[in-house]
Amino acid sequence: GSNTAPSMAVVAKNRRATLERVEKFISDVYFTDVNLRGRLYPHKAPVTSLHHHCTPDRITYEDAISREFKPTQVGHSFGNTWSTHWFKVELDIPEDWEGSEVRFIWDSGSEAMVWQDGDPKQGLTGGSACTRTDFILTKKLDKTQPHHMTLYMEMAANGLFGAGQGTMISAPDPNRTFQLARAELAVFDRGVYDLLMDFEVIYDMAKHLPEENQRSYQALYTANQMVNVCNVGDKSTYKRAREIARKFLSQRNGDSQHVIHAMGHCHIDSAWLWPYAETIRKCGRSWASAVRLMEDYPEFTFTCSQAQQLAWVKQHYPSLYQKIQARVTEGRFIPVGGTWVEMDGNIPSGESFVRQFLFGQKFFKKEFGAYCKEFWLPDTFGYSAQLPQIMAGAGIHRFLTQKLSWNLVNKFPHHTFRWVGLDGTEVLSHFPPGDSYHLEGRVEDLLKTAKNNKEKGRVNNSVLLYGYGDGGGGPTEDMLERLKRLTDVDGLPRVVMSSPDKFFGKVEKEESSNLCSWVGELYLELHQGTFTTQAQIKKGNRQCEFLFHNIELLATLAWAVTRGNDSNSYEYPSASLSHLWKLFLLNQFHDVLPGSCIKAVVDDALQYYQEIQTSGNKLLQEATKKLLCAKSSSSVAGVMNTLSWDREELVEIPAGLASDMVIDSSVAQQVLDDGTVLAYASCPSMGYAALAAPEAEVWPVSVSVDEHQGSVVLENGYISASIDYMGRVTSLILLDTDREAITPGCLGNQFVLFDDVPLYWDAWDVMDYHLETRKPLTDVSQQVHIAESGPLRAAVQVQINISEKSYIQQTISLDTGSMELRFNTQVEWQENRKFLKVEFPLHVRTTEATYETAFGHLRRPTHQNT
């Protein structure tokens, strides 16, 4: 035996057991009666009273507080999905809590907004991994502060990610209810919280640093020693534990360490698993939370994109918007992106892309005094090769996204690089190497960012975006506390609270000469189904693009020809067009135009397209009328060509209109069965011409039945098309050269059905294995028959069954003087997870095909090397 005094035993440590010992000491699940986490809220008290008002509508605060409220209590459930529940909460803070930090805790299992004295104070989220349930009433209660207060809670009957039935991306469950699990007052022990955050980051270093790294073991032993000295019942021991933590966390990095530029972020989909109207409230909840955090964390910076969302907040939350403008002036609330919404990057036309930047940049300049310097599009499904040139035109030479990290097959080779567009324009591009735009500022996030960085040795700076996202939420107190502790800790990358301008500026100044280049489109190897999902939205988008072009052309001409004529002048409809453009640009958001949204959003989008077309056609008629009255007094029927090339083609005059028109008998005409009149028209580019006799003789189109082949032949002197009884094109010949366009032995206009069952993202993805399920459609319910037999148009019709419920009706036509065989196809579609395609196997040998893109074209291979 020894005569020395007994001391703490030195125990050989088992890594897993020691890790779990620390984990259980700060767990919110295990041993909370004796661990540190259980001491975070030492005192609680119920609310004094709770009253409730339910409404199916999203109403204003002023409207809500004038309504009738009835008593309710914690534990009750509230619904149904998308309804709104207002609560009047009376609070009385116990006097013996003076000197303490006091919080109001609310968990309705859903999203909610705290209103105090008519002001939207903070968003709260319950019932998900992205939880925020605390609202600070006072950092330190004293006698001079009110102990009685009234809060109003605006509870939305939906979660952060909507209300999917079964899975997140299932259709919403219309009958979801949300239980009010907690509504109470609590003392918040800041000393316990600070120590918990110390424990968490050191524990995470022990867990996530590699075992061969001695720093991992140093973290493990440090955390273990903190548990040894911390007696949770004796607050005087916390100081010793924090001192051990401080000593460990103050060990610094070397100069070469990777620098992470941390920026608060809150990606809010303008619509997705929730409608546009709920997004307005998501913006209010999320940004109120961000602005409130800025009061306590002076180093906190927050990036915010999408002019449309800021416009919504300006309209619906004016007091919050004023706070945002003040923080923008400080440089802490940072508008980014330069576009009206974070739009789809493939489907919009070039002009639509231009208008996204035009309306976005004008808004940012007017509201915040500066144009955005960076294009911000973290979550869109691929990026057109034309975007760099359009960005540059908007004064933007920097780009940030991370979506290409979702590639299914080939990992994109860069995180910081020069992106070179179609015309050679270069923009500095960055993909945050954490491969996410909603990280949480954890040790694991920092390590992943540094490890993933594909520019090691070239670029030693990268961006980390932290804050709950997609459904909003944004940064939390915990995230900021973690990052505060991790600014410069040996074994981890260095962290600076930064801004896009600081990050890009540093790369431009110090590292731009090292950068590689990527030429052409940024193609996402996933979500290719979004090119076809919800065809009505695609159709509405394109129709409105044409409509805007026509209105703006004719309105400009009408303004130009009547200028200076006071009695007959025309005012260009700027305000009306701006309103319609903004509605239209909103629908180009990257979950709406792609079709990857719930039905309620599709309904909203189609309604917006209808509004644009109704109002737009009125503007078009007004401009046309003014233009024609100014240029001609005759009532002769005529045509207008809004395209930039001369055209000779048939125009269709509806029966009702044709009967009111004077059409000269010399004009080549044909009357269809429904009374529609076809007339042969010739018109110069962007011009007008009266319907008149054609300058050269019109070659009539013919239709004949080839009994021997069992097919119908359409011919117009330029092309000859043979069509079998199922509507399939057996031959398409260019008569001038006798060249056959259809591959011998194959059939054009062959409808085929594929299975469409992806791995997960149902509305987004079509997987390559669907090509192995090809089924040609061969069930004809109406064989090909002649519908029109010339002289200006010949046409045949056919009807093909897809299934017992679904079918295809098709008219195949050939016009005089045309090089096009046209297919007008209507589908009655009642299928589930099937993909309908049509095949035209062309008799052309090429390794590349040319595809249109915004303001240009690009080539892609037609083959795979397998």
Tab-separated table of N, CA and C in Angstrom, residues 473-611:
chain	number	residue	atom	x	y	z
A	473	GLY	N	-36.743	29.176	-42.788
A	473	GLY	CA	-36.215	28.906	-41.450
A	473	GLY	C	-35.005	29.765	-41.182
A	474	GLY	N	-33.923	29.490	-41.944
A	474	GLY	CA	-32.729	30.316	-41.839
A	474	GLY	C	-31.843	29.966	-40.667
A	475	PRO	N	-30.829	30.809	-40.404
A	475	PRO	CA	-29.862	30.532	-39.337
A	475	PRO	C	-30.506	30.561	-37.951
A	476	THR	N	-29.877	29.852	-37.017
A	476	THR	CA	-30.359	29.814	-35.637
A	476	THR	C	-29.237	30.236	-34.681
A	477	GLU	N	-29.646	30.450	-33.436
A	477	GLU	CA	-28.714	30.787	-32.365
A	477	GLU	C	-27.615	29.728	-32.247
A	478	ASP	N	-28.001	28.446	-32.301
A	478	ASP	CA	-27.019	27.362	-32.170
A	478	ASP	C	-25.960	27.445	-33.270
A	479	MET	N	-26.379	27.688	-34.504
A	479	MET	CA	-25.425	27.751	-35.626
A	479	MET	C	-24.416	28.868	-35.407
A	480	LEU	N	-24.901	30.029	-34.961
A	480	LEU	CA	-24.007	31.171	-34.748
A	480	LEU	C	-23.060	30.917	-33.585
A	481	GLU	N	-23.545	30.243	-32.541
A	481	GLU	CA	-22.684	29.933	-31.397
A	481	GLU	C	-21.589	28.939	-31.790
A	482	ARG	N	-21.936	27.971	-32.635
A	482	ARG	CA	-20.912	27.018	-33.098
A	482	ARG	C	-19.817	27.759	-33.859
A	483	LEU	N	-20.238	28.556	-34.829
A	483	LEU	CA	-19.264	29.240	-35.691
A	483	LEU	C	-18.406	30.212	-34.887
A	484	LYS	N	-18.978	30.832	-33.868
A	484	LYS	CA	-18.232	31.764	-33.015
A	484	LYS	C	-17.058	31.050	-32.339
A	485	ARG	N	-17.275	29.776	-31.993
A	485	ARG	CA	-16.232	28.997	-31.310
A	485	ARG	C	-15.194	28.435	-32.284
A	486	LEU	N	-15.535	28.381	-33.571
A	486	LEU	CA	-14.705	27.654	-34.530
A	486	LEU	C	-13.959	28.574	-35.494
A	487	THR	N	-13.815	29.853	-35.153
A	487	THR	CA	-13.206	30.793	-36.100
A	487	THR	C	-11.761	30.423	-36.438
A	488	ASP	N	-11.014	29.946	-35.438
A	488	ASP	CA	-9.606	29.609	-35.697
A	488	ASP	C	-9.161	28.576	-34.679
A	489	VAL	N	-9.492	27.316	-34.952
A	489	VAL	CA	-9.191	26.231	-34.018
A	489	VAL	C	-8.274	25.234	-34.713
A	490	ASP	N	-7.170	24.920	-34.068
A	490	ASP	CA	-6.215	23.962	-34.619
A	490	ASP	C	-6.928	22.666	-34.997
A	491	GLY	N	-6.683	22.197	-36.228
A	491	GLY	CA	-7.297	20.956	-36.695
A	491	GLY	C	-8.493	21.179	-37.596
A	492	LEU	N	-9.006	22.425	-37.641
A	492	LEU	CA	-10.165	22.729	-38.472
A	492	LEU	C	-9.833	23.878	-39.420
A	493	PRO	N	-10.564	23.992	-40.524
A	493	PRO	CA	-10.375	25.168	-41.382
A	493	PRO	C	-10.682	26.448	-40.599
A	494	ARG	N	-10.072	27.545	-41.031
A	494	ARG	CA	-10.369	28.838	-40.415
A	494	ARG	C	-11.714	29.336	-40.923
A	495	VAL	N	-12.491	29.995	-40.077
A	495	VAL	CA	-13.827	30.484	-40.449
A	495	VAL	C	-13.878	31.999	-40.292
A	496	VAL	N	-14.356	32.694	-41.335
A	496	VAL	CA	-14.618	34.131	-41.204
A	496	VAL	C	-16.084	34.380	-41.543
A	497	MET	N	-16.745	35.220	-40.761
A	497	MET	CA	-18.089	35.658	-41.117
A	497	MET	C	-17.925	36.639	-42.266
A	498	SER	N	-18.489	36.304	-43.417
A	498	SER	CA	-18.106	37.006	-44.630
A	498	SER	C	-19.330	37.404	-45.447
A	499	SER	N	-19.077	37.819	-46.679
A	499	SER	CA	-20.122	38.211	-47.621
A	499	SER	C	-19.703	37.734	-49.009
A	500	PRO	N	-20.650	37.634	-49.949
A	500	PRO	CA	-20.253	37.242	-51.310
A	500	PRO	C	-19.192	38.166	-51.895
A	501	ASP	N	-19.320	39.469	-51.639
A	501	ASP	CA	-18.367	40.424	-52.198
A	501	ASP	C	-16.961	40.201	-51.638
A	502	LYS	N	-16.878	39.927	-50.339
A	502	LYS	CA	-15.559	39.674	-49.727
A	502	LYS	C	-14.945	38.392	-50.281
A	503	PHE	N	-15.768	37.344	-50.385
A	503	PHE	CA	-15.233	36.076	-50.902
A	503	PHE	C	-14.764	36.224	-52.348
A	504	PHE	N	-15.670	36.656	-53.234
A	504	PHE	CA	-15.311	36.750	-54.655
A	504	PHE	C	-14.176	37.749	-54.859
A	505	GLY	N	-14.208	38.841	-54.084
A	505	GLY	CA	-13.145	39.846	-54.201
A	505	GLY	C	-11.784	39.268	-53.849
A	506	LYS	N	-11.752	38.428	-52.814
A	506	LYS	CA	-10.476	37.812	-52.401
A	506	LYS	C	-9.959	36.854	-53.476
A	507	VAL	N	-10.862	36.043	-54.036
A	507	VAL	CA	-10.455	35.113	-55.094
A	507	VAL	C	-9.965	35.889	-56.319
A	508	GLU	N	-10.699	36.937	-56.700
A	508	GLU	CA	-10.305	37.744	-57.866
A	508	GLU	C	-8.935	38.373	-57.662
A	509	LYS	N	-8.682	38.841	-56.457
A	509	LYS	CA	-7.451	39.566	-56.174
A	509	LYS	C	-6.246	38.638	-56.034
A	510	GLU	N	-6.459	37.482	-55.374
A	510	GLU	CA	-5.308	36.660	-54.974
A	510	GLU	C	-5.167	35.341	-55.726
A	511	GLU	N	-6.272	34.807	-56.281
A	511	GLU	CA	-6.205	33.432	-56.778
A	511	GLU	C	-6.746	33.245	-58.188
A	512	SER	N	-7.162	34.318	-58.848
A	512	SER	CA	-7.848	34.157	-60.137
A	512	SER	C	-6.931	33.612	-61.226
A	513	SER	N	-5.635	33.832	-61.101
A	513	SER	CA	-4.714	33.355	-62.145
A	513	SER	C	-4.578	31.836	-62.129
A	514	ASN	N	-5.044	31.197	-61.066
A	514	ASN	CA	-4.909	29.736	-60.943
A	514	ASN	C	-6.112	28.962	-61.471
A	515	LEU	N	-7.144	29.663	-61.933
A	515	LEU	CA	-8.424	28.998	-62.160
A	515	LEU	C	-8.504	28.277	-63.501
A	516	CYS	N	-9.175	27.111	-63.478
A	516	CYS	CA	-9.496	26.389	-64.708
A	516	CYS	C	-10.779	26.971	-65.311
A	517	SER	N	-11.081	26.568	-66.553
A	517	SER	CA	-12.281	27.060	-67.242
A	517	SER	C	-13.189	25.895	-67.608
A	518	TRP	N	-14.485	26.183	-67.647
A	518	TRP	CA	-15.479	25.225	-68.127
A	518	TRP	C	-16.286	25.931	-69.213
A	519	VAL	N	-16.279	25.347	-70.418
A	519	VAL	CA	-16.926	25.979	-71.572
A	519	VAL	C	-18.288	25.339	-71.814
A	520	GLY	N	-19.320	26.175	-71.954
A	520	GLY	CA	-20.634	25.679	-72.343
A	520	GLY	C	-21.568	25.457	-71.180
A	521	GLU	N	-22.653	24.733	-71.455
A	521	GLU	CA	-23.712	24.586	-70.459
A	521	GLU	C	-23.222	23.819	-69.240
A	522	LEU	N	-23.865	24.103	-68.108
A	522	LEU	CA	-23.648	23.326	-66.893
A	522	LEU	C	-24.834	22.375	-66.788
A	523	TYR	N	-24.619	21.159	-67.256
A	523	TYR	CA	-25.713	20.188	-67.396
A	523	TYR	C	-25.841	19.363	-66.123
A	524	LEU	N	-27.045	19.331	-65.554
A	524	LEU	CA	-27.286	18.510	-64.364
A	524	LEU	C	-27.681	17.102	-64.787
A	525	GLU	N	-26.934	16.120	-64.332
A	525	GLU	CA	-27.209	14.718	-64.670
A	525	GLU	C	-28.261	14.141	-63.719
A	526	LEU	N	-29.395	14.792	-63.679
A	526	LEU	CA	-30.511	14.381	-62.829
A	526	LEU	C	-31.690	15.293	-63.201
A	527	HIS	N	-32.875	14.923	-62.779
A	527	HIS	CA	-34.073	15.771	-62.935
A	527	HIS	C	-34.414	16.090	-64.394
A	528	GLN	N	-34.017	15.199	-65.323
A	528	GLN	CA	-34.323	15.479	-66.729
A	528	GLN	C	-35.818	15.411	-67.019
A	529	GLY	N	-36.580	14.779	-66.141
A	529	GLY	CA	-38.028	14.719	-66.323
A	529	GLY	C	-38.698	16.079	-66.249
A	530	THR	N	-38.006	17.054	-65.667
A	530	THR	CA	-38.618	18.382	-65.527
A	530	THR	C	-38.735	19.122	-66.866
A	531	PHE	N	-38.159	18.564	-67.937
A	531	PHE	CA	-38.360	19.176	-69.257
A	531	PHE	C	-39.768	18.889	-69.790
A	532	THR	N	-40.453	17.879	-69.225
A	532	THR	CA	-41.775	17.512	-69.739
A	532	THR	C	-42.869	17.517	-68.672
A	533	THR	N	-42.514	17.441	-67.395
A	533	THR	CA	-43.522	17.392	-66.327
A	533	THR	C	-44.458	18.601	-66.400
A	534	GLN	N	-45.750	18.357	-66.214
A	534	GLN	CA	-46.783	19.416	-66.244
A	534	GLN	C	-46.707	20.226	-67.550
A	535	ALA	N	-47.093	19.552	-68.645
A	535	ALA	CA	-46.964	20.152	-69.979
A	535	ALA	C	-47.739	21.459	-70.107
A	536	GLN	N	-48.863	21.598	-69.385
A	536	GLN	CA	-49.654	22.827	-69.507
A	536	GLN	C	-48.861	24.050	-69.045
A	537	ILE	N	-48.003	23.862	-68.043
A	537	ILE	CA	-47.177	24.984	-67.576
A	537	ILE	C	-46.151	25.354	-68.647
A	538	LYS	N	-45.538	24.340	-69.251
A	538	LYS	CA	-44.571	24.618	-70.324
A	538	LYS	C	-45.252	25.380	-71.465
A	539	LYS	N	-46.451	24.916	-71.820
A	539	LYS	CA	-47.195	25.524	-72.923
A	539	LYS	C	-47.556	26.972	-72.581
A	540	GLY	N	-48.046	27.196	-71.352
A	540	GLY	CA	-48.405	28.553	-70.930
A	540	GLY	C	-47.205	29.481	-70.965
A	541	ASN	N	-46.057	28.979	-70.547
A	541	ASN	CA	-44.833	29.789	-70.548
A	541	ASN	C	-44.481	30.228	-71.967
A	542	ARG	N	-44.493	29.283	-72.888
A	542	ARG	CA	-44.073	29.610	-74.250
A	542	ARG	C	-45.107	30.515	-74.941
A	543	GLN	N	-46.377	30.242	-74.735
A	543	GLN	CA	-47.414	31.089	-75.342
A	543	GLN	C	-47.296	32.532	-74.855
A	544	CYS	N	-47.023	32.682	-73.565
A	544	CYS	CA	-46.906	34.041	-73.021
A	544	CYS	C	-45.637	34.731	-73.523
A	545	GLU	N	-44.564	33.973	-73.723
A	545	GLU	CA	-43.353	34.576	-74.299
A	545	GLU	C	-43.651	35.151	-75.685
A	546	PHE	N	-44.377	34.384	-76.511
A	546	PHE	CA	-44.762	34.882	-77.843
A	546	PHE	C	-45.643	36.120	-77.714
A	547	LEU	N	-46.595	36.053	-76.767
A	547	LEU	CA	-47.546	37.154	-76.597
A	547	LEU	C	-46.831	38.448	-76.204
A	548	PHE	N	-45.917	38.364	-75.250
A	548	PHE	CA	-45.162	39.558	-74.834
A	548	PHE	C	-44.393	40.156	-76.012
A	549	HIS	N	-43.783	39.285	-76.803
A	549	HIS	CA	-43.026	39.763	-77.972
A	549	HIS	C	-43.942	40.552	-78.903
A	550	ASN	N	-45.109	39.990	-79.182
A	550	ASN	CA	-46.027	40.635	-80.118
A	550	ASN	C	-46.575	41.946	-79.566
A	551	ILE	N	-46.947	41.938	-78.280
A	551	ILE	CA	-47.465	43.176	-77.681
A	551	ILE	C	-46.411	44.276	-77.758
A	552	GLU	N	-45.190	43.948	-77.354
A	552	GLU	CA	-44.154	44.991	-77.263
A	552	GLU	C	-43.779	45.519	-78.651
A	553	LEU	N	-43.770	44.644	-79.652
A	553	LEU	CA	-43.484	45.095	-81.013
A	553	LEU	C	-44.578	46.042	-81.502
A	554	LEU	N	-45.819	45.602	-81.408
A	554	LEU	CA	-46.918	46.394	-81.973
A	554	LEU	C	-47.180	47.652	-81.148
A	555	ALA	N	-47.023	47.567	-79.832
A	555	ALA	CA	-47.217	48.751	-78.994
A	555	ALA	C	-46.144	49.796	-79.288
A	556	THR	N	-44.920	49.339	-79.535
A	556	THR	CA	-43.836	50.272	-79.877
A	556	THR	C	-44.113	50.951	-81.220
A	557	LEU	N	-44.554	50.153	-82.199
A	557	LEU	CA	-44.871	50.728	-83.512
A	557	LEU	C	-46.057	51.703	-83.398
A	558	ALA	N	-47.067	51.320	-82.612
A	558	ALA	CA	-48.236	52.188	-82.446
A	558	ALA	C	-47.832	53.508	-81.799
A	559	TRP	N	-46.961	53.412	-80.796
A	559	TRP	CA	-46.470	54.645	-80.133
A	559	TRP	C	-45.683	55.500	-81.129
A	560	ALA	N	-44.831	54.828	-81.938
A	560	ALA	CA	-43.969	55.572	-82.869
A	560	ALA	C	-44.789	56.285	-83.952
A	561	VAL	N	-45.798	55.622	-84.509
A	561	VAL	CA	-46.517	56.232	-85.642
A	561	VAL	C	-47.533	57.277	-85.187
A	562	THR	N	-47.929	57.259	-83.902
A	562	THR	CA	-48.900	58.263	-83.438
A	562	THR	C	-48.245	59.369	-82.632
A	563	ARG	N	-46.940	59.299	-82.473
A	563	ARG	CA	-46.244	60.305	-81.664
A	563	ARG	C	-46.398	61.678	-82.307
A	564	GLY	N	-46.679	62.658	-81.487
A	564	GLY	CA	-46.841	64.012	-82.012
A	564	GLY	C	-48.248	64.306	-82.482
A	565	ASN	N	-49.087	63.272	-82.522
A	565	ASN	CA	-50.487	63.459	-82.920
A	565	ASN	C	-51.330	63.522	-81.657
A	566	ASP	N	-51.557	64.723	-81.150
A	566	ASP	CA	-52.194	64.876	-79.839
A	566	ASP	C	-53.586	64.263	-79.802
A	567	SER	N	-54.320	64.348	-80.890
A	567	SER	CA	-55.699	63.855	-80.869
A	567	SER	C	-55.774	62.336	-80.984
A	568	ASN	N	-54.708	61.736	-81.474
A	568	ASN	CA	-54.774	60.291	-81.723
A	568	ASN	C	-53.519	59.579	-81.219
A	569	SER	N	-52.933	60.095	-80.127
A	569	SER	CA	-51.686	59.501	-79.639
A	569	SER	C	-51.969	58.191	-78.898
A	570	TYR	N	-50.926	57.413	-78.743
A	570	TYR	CA	-51.037	56.103	-78.083
A	570	TYR	C	-50.024	56.069	-76.946
A	571	GLU	N	-50.494	55.736	-75.757
A	571	GLU	CA	-49.584	55.665	-74.603
A	571	GLU	C	-49.094	54.232	-74.440
A	572	TYR	N	-47.795	54.063	-74.481
A	572	TYR	CA	-47.213	52.721	-74.333
A	572	TYR	C	-47.615	52.159	-72.959
A	573	PRO	N	-48.133	50.910	-72.889
A	573	PRO	CA	-48.693	50.394	-71.624
A	573	PRO	C	-47.633	49.846	-70.662
A	574	SER	N	-46.707	50.699	-70.243
A	574	SER	CA	-45.572	50.238	-69.424
A	574	SER	C	-46.015	49.580	-68.129
A	575	ALA	N	-46.923	50.251	-67.398
A	575	ALA	CA	-47.317	49.739	-66.081
A	575	ALA	C	-48.015	48.391	-66.208
A	576	SER	N	-48.927	48.282	-67.165
A	576	SER	CA	-49.652	47.018	-67.354
A	576	SER	C	-48.692	45.899	-67.734
A	577	LEU	N	-47.768	46.204	-68.641
A	577	LEU	CA	-46.798	45.179	-69.062
A	577	LEU	C	-45.887	44.766	-67.917
A	578	SER	N	-45.455	45.717	-67.105
A	578	SER	CA	-44.589	45.383	-65.955
A	578	SER	C	-45.300	44.429	-65.013
A	579	HIS	N	-46.576	44.722	-64.727
A	579	HIS	CA	-47.354	43.843	-63.843
A	579	HIS	C	-47.430	42.434	-64.424
A	580	LEU	N	-47.736	42.331	-65.718
A	580	LEU	CA	-47.872	41.011	-66.344
A	580	LEU	C	-46.534	40.283	-66.417
A	581	TRP	N	-45.467	41.008	-66.724
A	581	TRP	CA	-44.130	40.385	-66.764
A	581	TRP	C	-43.774	39.805	-65.402
A	582	LYS	N	-44.062	40.539	-64.329
A	582	LYS	CA	-43.692	40.050	-62.990
A	582	LYS	C	-44.461	38.783	-62.629
A	583	LEU	N	-45.747	38.736	-62.982
A	583	LEU	CA	-46.512	37.497	-62.785
A	583	LEU	C	-45.872	36.353	-63.560
A	584	PHE	N	-45.503	36.647	-64.798
A	584	PHE	CA	-44.926	35.640	-65.690
A	584	PHE	C	-43.574	35.148	-65.173
A	585	LEU	N	-42.727	36.093	-64.757
A	585	LEU	CA	-41.394	35.721	-64.259
A	585	LEU	C	-41.497	34.897	-62.983
A	586	LEU	N	-42.499	35.181	-62.151
A	586	LEU	CA	-42.704	34.385	-60.938
A	586	LEU	C	-42.946	32.927	-61.307
A	587	ASN	N	-43.736	32.687	-62.341
A	587	ASN	CA	-44.027	31.311	-62.758
A	587	ASN	C	-42.806	30.589	-63.316
A	588	GLN	N	-41.715	31.322	-63.593
A	588	GLN	CA	-40.491	30.655	-64.056
A	588	GLN	C	-39.623	30.178	-62.898
A	589	PHE	N	-40.132	30.303	-61.666
A	589	PHE	CA	-39.386	29.796	-60.512
A	589	PHE	C	-39.033	28.319	-60.714
A	590	HIS	N	-37.920	27.890	-60.119
A	590	HIS	CA	-37.350	26.589	-60.486
A	590	HIS	C	-38.056	25.358	-59.911
A	591	ASP	N	-39.217	25.530	-59.276
A	591	ASP	CA	-40.063	24.366	-58.992
A	591	ASP	C	-41.448	24.513	-59.616
A	592	VAL	N	-41.687	25.633	-60.299
A	592	VAL	CA	-42.994	25.858	-60.935
A	592	VAL	C	-42.912	25.542	-62.428
A	593	LEU	N	-42.099	26.285	-63.157
A	593	LEU	CA	-41.940	26.004	-64.587
A	593	LEU	C	-41.485	24.555	-64.845
A	594	PRO	N	-40.580	23.984	-64.040
A	594	PRO	CA	-40.223	22.568	-64.250
A	594	PRO	C	-41.356	21.599	-63.917
A	595	GLY	N	-42.391	22.057	-63.199
A	595	GLY	CA	-43.516	21.182	-62.869
A	595	GLY	C	-43.321	20.377	-61.598
A	596	SER	N	-42.255	20.649	-60.858
A	596	SER	CA	-41.938	19.858	-59.657
A	596	SER	C	-42.571	20.500	-58.421
A	597	CYS	N	-43.905	20.617	-58.443
A	597	CYS	CA	-44.621	21.290	-57.361
A	597	CYS	C	-45.970	20.613	-57.166
A	598	ILE	N	-46.655	20.959	-56.063
A	598	ILE	CA	-47.951	20.344	-55.775
A	598	ILE	C	-49.029	20.936	-56.697
A	599	LYS	N	-50.182	20.250	-56.745
A	599	LYS	CA	-51.253	20.656	-57.670
A	599	LYS	C	-51.737	22.077	-57.400
A	600	ALA	N	-51.791	22.490	-56.128
A	600	ALA	CA	-52.258	23.844	-55.806
A	600	ALA	C	-51.393	24.890	-56.495
A	601	VAL	N	-50.098	24.609	-56.614
A	601	VAL	CA	-49.184	25.557	-57.279
A	601	VAL	C	-49.424	25.541	-58.785
A	602	VAL	N	-49.641	24.341	-59.348
A	602	VAL	CA	-49.955	24.241	-60.778
A	602	VAL	C	-51.211	25.064	-61.082
A	603	ASP	N	-52.221	24.930	-60.235
A	603	ASP	CA	-53.470	25.679	-60.439
A	603	ASP	C	-53.211	27.182	-60.409
A	604	ASP	N	-52.420	27.637	-59.444
A	604	ASP	CA	-52.069	29.067	-59.367
A	604	ASP	C	-51.351	29.523	-60.634
A	605	ALA	N	-50.385	28.718	-61.061
A	605	ALA	CA	-49.572	29.088	-62.230
A	605	ALA	C	-50.445	29.198	-63.481
A	606	LEU	N	-51.327	28.222	-63.693
A	606	LEU	CA	-52.196	28.253	-64.873
A	606	LEU	C	-53.152	29.440	-64.815
A	607	GLN	N	-53.584	29.789	-63.599
A	607	GLN	CA	-54.448	30.964	-63.448
A	607	GLN	C	-53.687	32.241	-63.818
A	608	TYR	N	-52.416	32.322	-63.424
A	608	TYR	CA	-51.594	33.486	-63.787
A	608	TYR	C	-51.420	33.571	-65.309
A	609	TYR	N	-51.157	32.417	-65.947
A	609	TYR	CA	-51.027	32.427	-67.409
A	609	TYR	C	-52.323	32.911	-68.055
A	610	GLN	N	-53.460	32.472	-67.508
A	610	GLN	CA	-54.748	32.899	-68.051
A	610	GLN	C	-54.918	34.409	-67.914
A	611	GLU	N	-54.538	34.936	-66.750
A	611	GLU	CA	-54.629	36.383	-66.534
A	611	GLU	C	-53.729	37.143	-67.516
